[in-house]
Structure formats: structure tokens, C-alpha cells
Coordinates of C-alpha atoms and ligand atoms in Angstrom, one line a residue:
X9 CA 55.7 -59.5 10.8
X10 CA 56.1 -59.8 7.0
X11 CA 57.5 -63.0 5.8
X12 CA 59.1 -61.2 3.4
X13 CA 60.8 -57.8 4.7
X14 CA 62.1 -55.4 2.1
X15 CA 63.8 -52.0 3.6
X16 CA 65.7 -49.4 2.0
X17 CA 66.4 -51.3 -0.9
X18 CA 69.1 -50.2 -3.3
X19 CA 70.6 -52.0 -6.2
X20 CA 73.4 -50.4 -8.5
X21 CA 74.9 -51.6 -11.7
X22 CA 78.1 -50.1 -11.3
X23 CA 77.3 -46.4 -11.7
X24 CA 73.3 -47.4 -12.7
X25 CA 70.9 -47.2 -9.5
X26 CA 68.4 -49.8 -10.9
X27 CA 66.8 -49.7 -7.6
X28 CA 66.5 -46.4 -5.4
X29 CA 64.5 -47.2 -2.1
X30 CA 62.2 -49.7 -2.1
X31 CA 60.5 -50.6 1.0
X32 CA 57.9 -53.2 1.3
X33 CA 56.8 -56.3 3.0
X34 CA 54.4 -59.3 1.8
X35 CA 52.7 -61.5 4.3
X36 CA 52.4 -65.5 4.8
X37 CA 50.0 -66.6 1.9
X38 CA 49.1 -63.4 0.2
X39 CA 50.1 -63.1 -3.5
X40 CA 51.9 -59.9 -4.9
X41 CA 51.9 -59.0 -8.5
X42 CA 54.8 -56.6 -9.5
X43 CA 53.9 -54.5 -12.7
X44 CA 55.4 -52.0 -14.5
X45 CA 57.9 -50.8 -17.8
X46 CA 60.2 -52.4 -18.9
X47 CA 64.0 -51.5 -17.6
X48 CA 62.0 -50.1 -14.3
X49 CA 63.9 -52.9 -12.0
X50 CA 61.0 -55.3 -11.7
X51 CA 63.4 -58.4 -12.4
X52 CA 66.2 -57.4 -10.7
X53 CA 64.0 -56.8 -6.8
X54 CA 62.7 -60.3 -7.5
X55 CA 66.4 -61.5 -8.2
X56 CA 67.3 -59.7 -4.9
X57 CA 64.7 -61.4 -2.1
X58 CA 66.8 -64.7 -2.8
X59 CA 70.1 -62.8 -3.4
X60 CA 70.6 -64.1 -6.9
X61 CA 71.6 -60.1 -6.6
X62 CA 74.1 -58.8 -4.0
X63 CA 72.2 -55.8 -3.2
X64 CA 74.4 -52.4 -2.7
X65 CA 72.6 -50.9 0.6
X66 CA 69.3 -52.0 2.5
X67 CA 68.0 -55.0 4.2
X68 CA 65.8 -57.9 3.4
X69 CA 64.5 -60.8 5.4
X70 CA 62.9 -63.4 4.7
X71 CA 61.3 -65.7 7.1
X72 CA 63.1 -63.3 9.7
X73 CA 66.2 -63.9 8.8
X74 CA 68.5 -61.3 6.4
X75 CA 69.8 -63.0 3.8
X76 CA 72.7 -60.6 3.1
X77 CA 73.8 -61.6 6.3
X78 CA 77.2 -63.4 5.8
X79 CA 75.9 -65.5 9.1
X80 CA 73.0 -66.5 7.5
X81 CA 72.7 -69.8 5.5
X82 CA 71.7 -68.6 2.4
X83 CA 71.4 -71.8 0.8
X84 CA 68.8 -73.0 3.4
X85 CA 66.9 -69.9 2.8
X86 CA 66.8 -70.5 -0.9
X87 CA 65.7 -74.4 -0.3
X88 CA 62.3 -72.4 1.0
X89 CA 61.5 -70.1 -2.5
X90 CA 60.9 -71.5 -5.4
X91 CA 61.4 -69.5 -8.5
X92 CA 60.1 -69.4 -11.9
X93 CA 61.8 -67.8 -15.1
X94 CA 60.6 -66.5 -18.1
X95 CA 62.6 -68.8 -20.2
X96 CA 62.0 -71.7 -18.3
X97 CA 65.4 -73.3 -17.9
X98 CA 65.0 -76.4 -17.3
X99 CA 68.0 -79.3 -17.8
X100 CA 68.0 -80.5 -21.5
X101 CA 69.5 -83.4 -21.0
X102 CA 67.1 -84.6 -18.2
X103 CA 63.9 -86.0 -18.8
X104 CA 60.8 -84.3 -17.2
X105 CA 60.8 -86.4 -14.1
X106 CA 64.8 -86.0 -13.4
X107 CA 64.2 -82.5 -14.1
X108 CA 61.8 -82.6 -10.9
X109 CA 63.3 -84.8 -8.9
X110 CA 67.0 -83.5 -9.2
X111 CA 67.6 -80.6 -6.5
X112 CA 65.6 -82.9 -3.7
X113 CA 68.3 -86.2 -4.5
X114 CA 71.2 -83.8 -4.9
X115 CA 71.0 -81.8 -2.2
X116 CA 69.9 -84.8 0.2
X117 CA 66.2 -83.9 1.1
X118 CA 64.3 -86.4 -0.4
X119 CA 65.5 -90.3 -1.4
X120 CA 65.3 -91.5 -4.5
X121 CA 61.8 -93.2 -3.7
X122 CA 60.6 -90.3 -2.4
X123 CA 61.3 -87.6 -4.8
X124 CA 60.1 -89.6 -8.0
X125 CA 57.2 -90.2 -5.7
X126 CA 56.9 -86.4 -5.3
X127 CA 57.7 -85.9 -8.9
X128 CA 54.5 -88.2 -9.9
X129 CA 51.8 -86.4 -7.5
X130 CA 53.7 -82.7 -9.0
X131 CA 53.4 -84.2 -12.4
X132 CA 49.8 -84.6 -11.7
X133 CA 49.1 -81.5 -9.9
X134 CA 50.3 -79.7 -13.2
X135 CA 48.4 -81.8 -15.6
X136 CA 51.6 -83.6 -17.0
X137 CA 51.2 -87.3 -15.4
X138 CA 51.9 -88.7 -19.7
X139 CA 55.2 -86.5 -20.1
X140 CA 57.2 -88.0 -17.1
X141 CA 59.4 -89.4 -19.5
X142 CA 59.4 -86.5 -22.1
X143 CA 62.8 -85.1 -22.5
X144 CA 61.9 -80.8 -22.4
X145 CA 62.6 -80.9 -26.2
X146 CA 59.6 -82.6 -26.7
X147 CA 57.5 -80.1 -24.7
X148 CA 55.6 -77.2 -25.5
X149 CA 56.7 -74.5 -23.9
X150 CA 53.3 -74.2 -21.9
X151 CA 54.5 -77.7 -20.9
X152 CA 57.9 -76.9 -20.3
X153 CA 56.6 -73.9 -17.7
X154 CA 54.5 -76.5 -16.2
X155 CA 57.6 -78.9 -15.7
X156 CA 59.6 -75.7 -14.1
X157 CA 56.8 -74.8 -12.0
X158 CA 56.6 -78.6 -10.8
X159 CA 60.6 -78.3 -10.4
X160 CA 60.4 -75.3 -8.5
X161 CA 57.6 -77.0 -6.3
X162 CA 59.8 -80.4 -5.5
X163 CA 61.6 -78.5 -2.4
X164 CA 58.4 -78.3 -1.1
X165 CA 59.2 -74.0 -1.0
X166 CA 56.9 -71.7 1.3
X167 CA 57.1 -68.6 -1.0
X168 CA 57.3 -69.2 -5.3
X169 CA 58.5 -66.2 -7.1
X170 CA 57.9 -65.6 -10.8
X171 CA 59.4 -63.8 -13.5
X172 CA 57.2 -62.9 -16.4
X173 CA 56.5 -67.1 -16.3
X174 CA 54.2 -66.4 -19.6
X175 CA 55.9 -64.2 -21.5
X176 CA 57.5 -66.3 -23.5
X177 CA 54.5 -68.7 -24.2
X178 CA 52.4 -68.6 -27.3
X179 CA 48.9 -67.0 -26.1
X180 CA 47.4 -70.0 -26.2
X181 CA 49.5 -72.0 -23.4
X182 CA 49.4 -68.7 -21.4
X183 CA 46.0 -70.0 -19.8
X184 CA 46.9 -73.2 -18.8
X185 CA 50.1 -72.0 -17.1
X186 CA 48.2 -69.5 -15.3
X187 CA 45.8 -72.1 -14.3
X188 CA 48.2 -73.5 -12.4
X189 CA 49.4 -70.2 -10.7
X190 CA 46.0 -69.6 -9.8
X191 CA 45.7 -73.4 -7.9
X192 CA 48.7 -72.6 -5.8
X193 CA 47.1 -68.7 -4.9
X194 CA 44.2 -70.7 -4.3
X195 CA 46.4 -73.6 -2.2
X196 CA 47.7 -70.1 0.2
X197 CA 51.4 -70.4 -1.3
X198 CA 52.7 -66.8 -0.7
X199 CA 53.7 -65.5 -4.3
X200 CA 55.5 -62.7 -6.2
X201 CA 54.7 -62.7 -9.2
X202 CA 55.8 -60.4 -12.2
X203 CA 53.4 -60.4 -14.9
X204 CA 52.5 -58.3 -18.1
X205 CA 48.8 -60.1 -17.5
X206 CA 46.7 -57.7 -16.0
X207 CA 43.7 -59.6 -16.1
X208 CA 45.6 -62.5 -14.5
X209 CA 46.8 -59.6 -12.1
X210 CA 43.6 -58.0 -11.3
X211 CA 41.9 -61.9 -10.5
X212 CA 44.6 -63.6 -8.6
X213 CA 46.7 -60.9 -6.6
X214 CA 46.2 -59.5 -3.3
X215 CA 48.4 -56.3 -4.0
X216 CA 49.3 -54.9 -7.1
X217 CA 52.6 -53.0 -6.7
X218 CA 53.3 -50.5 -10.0
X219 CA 57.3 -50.0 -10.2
X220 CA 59.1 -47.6 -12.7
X221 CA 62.7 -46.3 -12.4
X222 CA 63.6 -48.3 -9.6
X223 CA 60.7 -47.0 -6.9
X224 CA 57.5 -48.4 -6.3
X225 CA 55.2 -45.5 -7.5
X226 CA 51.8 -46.9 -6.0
X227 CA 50.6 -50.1 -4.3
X228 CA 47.4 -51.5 -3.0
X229 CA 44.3 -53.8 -4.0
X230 CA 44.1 -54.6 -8.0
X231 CA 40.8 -52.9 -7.5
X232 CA 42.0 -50.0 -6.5
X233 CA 45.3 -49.4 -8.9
X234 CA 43.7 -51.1 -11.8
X235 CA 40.2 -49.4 -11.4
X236 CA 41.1 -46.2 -9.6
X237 CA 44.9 -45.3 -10.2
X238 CA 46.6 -42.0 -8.2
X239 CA 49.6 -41.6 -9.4
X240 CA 50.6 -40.2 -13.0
X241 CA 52.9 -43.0 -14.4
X242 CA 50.6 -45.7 -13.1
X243 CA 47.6 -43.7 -15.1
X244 CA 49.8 -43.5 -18.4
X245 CA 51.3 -47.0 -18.1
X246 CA 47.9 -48.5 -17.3
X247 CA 46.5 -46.7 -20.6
X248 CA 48.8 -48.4 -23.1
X249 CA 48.7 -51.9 -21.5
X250 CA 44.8 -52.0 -20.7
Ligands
ADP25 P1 62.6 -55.1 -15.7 O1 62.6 -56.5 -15.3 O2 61.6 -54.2 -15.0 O3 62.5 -55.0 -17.2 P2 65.4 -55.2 -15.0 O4 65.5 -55.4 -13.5 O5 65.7 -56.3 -15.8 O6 64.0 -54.4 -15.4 O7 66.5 -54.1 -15.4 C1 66.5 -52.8 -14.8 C2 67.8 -52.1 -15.3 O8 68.9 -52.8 -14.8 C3 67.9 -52.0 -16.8 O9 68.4 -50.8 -17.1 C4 69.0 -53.1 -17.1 O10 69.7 -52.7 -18.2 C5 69.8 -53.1 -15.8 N1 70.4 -54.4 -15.5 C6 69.7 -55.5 -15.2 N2 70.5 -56.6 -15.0 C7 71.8 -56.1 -15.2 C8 73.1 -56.7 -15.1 N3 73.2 -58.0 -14.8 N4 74.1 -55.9 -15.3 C9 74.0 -54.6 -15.7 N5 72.8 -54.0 -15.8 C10 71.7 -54.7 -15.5
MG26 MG1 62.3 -58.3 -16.2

């Protein structure tokens, strides 16, 4: 039983099928990067496992329950996945540890004590224990990831899904955001991850799934679709990103 259960998948934009079918299914702790061309959907199927998307036919469940269900609690599902943008997003106008400790004191999980408590050990876990105070301003955007990542981690989440989290980094802060992607891999946090870092991809994931116009076109091992691609469009989009 996947913890995460996508069937029949279909997401249109008004009269634009982003996504056309997509069936998959990642387990407890395994880490799944999501590749592939731009405009092929890649952001939008992340947006839809914690319905940030309504979704226009299919199913998916997480943690066995289906979260387009209008039964289901969708807010306590999302309390359980973290998720990481490209642009970061974190509240301007709160400092670093506010920033972390928010969502736990608003929503009532954690007191006051205990979330800047949590905040502090995140803060360290991320390599940021000197910017508790730091308003994000003041942050390189390495940093700043970090901070989100830290955030994201507060609700204490068992699955963290990213959206190109170093794609708007300058190369040199891509490592040490990575770094940390890598501990939580390492840690058994079940992951989604969709990258434009193959080598990142290749290292840390489990499965490699390769998506273009709204399909997945091949899955499997990063061995195997990075060293040993079937299918056409993975072969051609491997050749101008390797
Ligand atoms: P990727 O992340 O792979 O680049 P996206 O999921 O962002 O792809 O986008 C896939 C397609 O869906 C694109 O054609 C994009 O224009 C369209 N799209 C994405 N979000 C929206 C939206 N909110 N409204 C309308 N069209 C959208
Ligand atoms: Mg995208």
C-alpha cells in the first residue's frame, strides 16, 4: 500500500489537459524525483497530492485517505506534507524563528515553548542556529531555502514535497541546500522532489519519474533512466540537460 496513491490523474485548465492519466504510487520513506520539460505538468501533479489543485477526474490518497474527498479533512492531511517552493515564500515581516515557529502556534500543535524550542533544534539541523533573529531580507537566498525547509519541517510532516527548491538559488548555495535534502533522504523522510539537478537526482532518488505533456513517459531506478533510457523523449530530453 503506497503512502501516496495516484490513479487516473487528470488535471484541466479550462480547455488545457495539463495532466492526461497519471498513475503512480510512492512508498513510506523512498524519495521520488520528478523530471522533465518545462510546461510538461511537473508542478502542477506536485500541487495536486495536497490539493493545492482541484483535480478534474482521478483519485489520490494519501496516507489512505482521498483527499478530494469532501469527507476528508483536508487540512489534517496537509498538517502531514511539507512543501517547498521554488521561490521560497517565506513571511517578510517575520523573523527567521517566527517564520518557523508560526503554523505550529497558529494552528494549536505546539505551545509557544515548544515550537521556538523546535525552531532552535530545526535552525540547527539546517545550519542556521546565528540567523534565528535574521529577518528573510537579510538572508541569502540559500539561506532563505534553508529557513523554508526548516518551516516546512516545524509540523513535524511525514512526506516533504519540493518544487524546483534550487532553481532560484545562485549555483553556489545550490549545494548547501541540497545538503540538507540529502540529510532528510538519508533521515527516511518520504520525498517528491522536482529538480532540474540531475546529479542531485541520480545520487539521492529512489525513482526517477520523466513526465512530458502531462504523462509519465518512463520511470524506474536513476540508474536505469539516467544510464539506460527507453523511451524517445526521455533520450532527447536527457541529451540537452546532461
Ligand atoms: P512544469 O512545472 O512542468 O513546468 P506546470 O505544471 O507549471 O509545468 O504547467 C503545465 C501547463 O499548465 C502549462 O501549460 C501551464 O501554462 C499550465 N498551467 C499551470 N498552472 C496554471 C494555472 N494556474 N492556470 C492556467 N494554466 C496553468
Ligand atoms: Mg514547474
Amino acid at each position: 500500500m503506497g503512502k501516496i496513491r495516484v490513479e487516473g490523474l487528470k488535471k484541466s485548465y479550462g480547455s488545457n489537459e495539463v495532466l492526461k492519466g497519471i498513475d503512480m504510487q510512492v512508498q513510506e520513506g523512498e524519495v521520488v524525483c520528478v523530471i522533465g520539460p518545462s510546461g510538461s505538468g511537473k508542478s502542477t501533479f506536485l500541487r495536486c497530492i495536497n490539493r493545492l489543485e482541484d483535480i478534474t477526474a482521478g483519485r489520490v490518497i494519501v496516507d489512505e485517505r482521498d483527499i478530494n474527498d469532501p469527507k476528508t479533512d483536508i487540512n489534517k492531511v496537509r498538517e502531514n506534507i511539507g512543501m517547498v517552493f521554488q521561490h521560497f515564500n517565506l513571511f517578510p515581516h517575520f523573523n527567521v524563528l517566527k517564520n518557523i515557529m508560526f503554523a505550529p502556534v497558529e494552528l494549536g500543535k505546539q505551545s509557544k515553548e515548544e515550537a521556538r524550542a523546535t525552531a532552535l533544534r530545526l535552525l540547527e539541523r539546517v545550519g542556521l542556529s546565528d540567523k534565528a533573529e535574521a529577518f528573510p531580507s537579510q538572508l541569502s537566498g540559500g539561506q532563505k531555502q534553508r529557513v523554508a525547509i526548516a518551516r516546512a519541517l516545524a509540523m513535524n510532516p511525514d512526506i516533504m514535497l519540493f518544487d524546483e527548491p534550487t532553481s532560484a538559488l545562485d549555483p553556489e548555495m545550490v549545494g548547501e541546500v541540497l545538503g540538507v535534502m540529502k540529510d532528510l533522504a538519508r533521515e527516511g523522510m518520504t520525498m517528491m522532489i522536482v529538480t532540474h539537478e540531475m546529479g542531485f537526482a541520480r545520487e539521492v532518488s529512489d525513482r526517477v519519474i520523466f513526465m512530458d505533456g502531462g504523462y509519465i513517459v518512463e520511470e524506474g531506478p536513476p540508474a536505469e533512466v539516467f544510464g539506460n533510457p527507453k523511451n524517445e523523449r526521455t533520450i532527447s530530453f536527457l541529451e540537452k540537460v546532461l
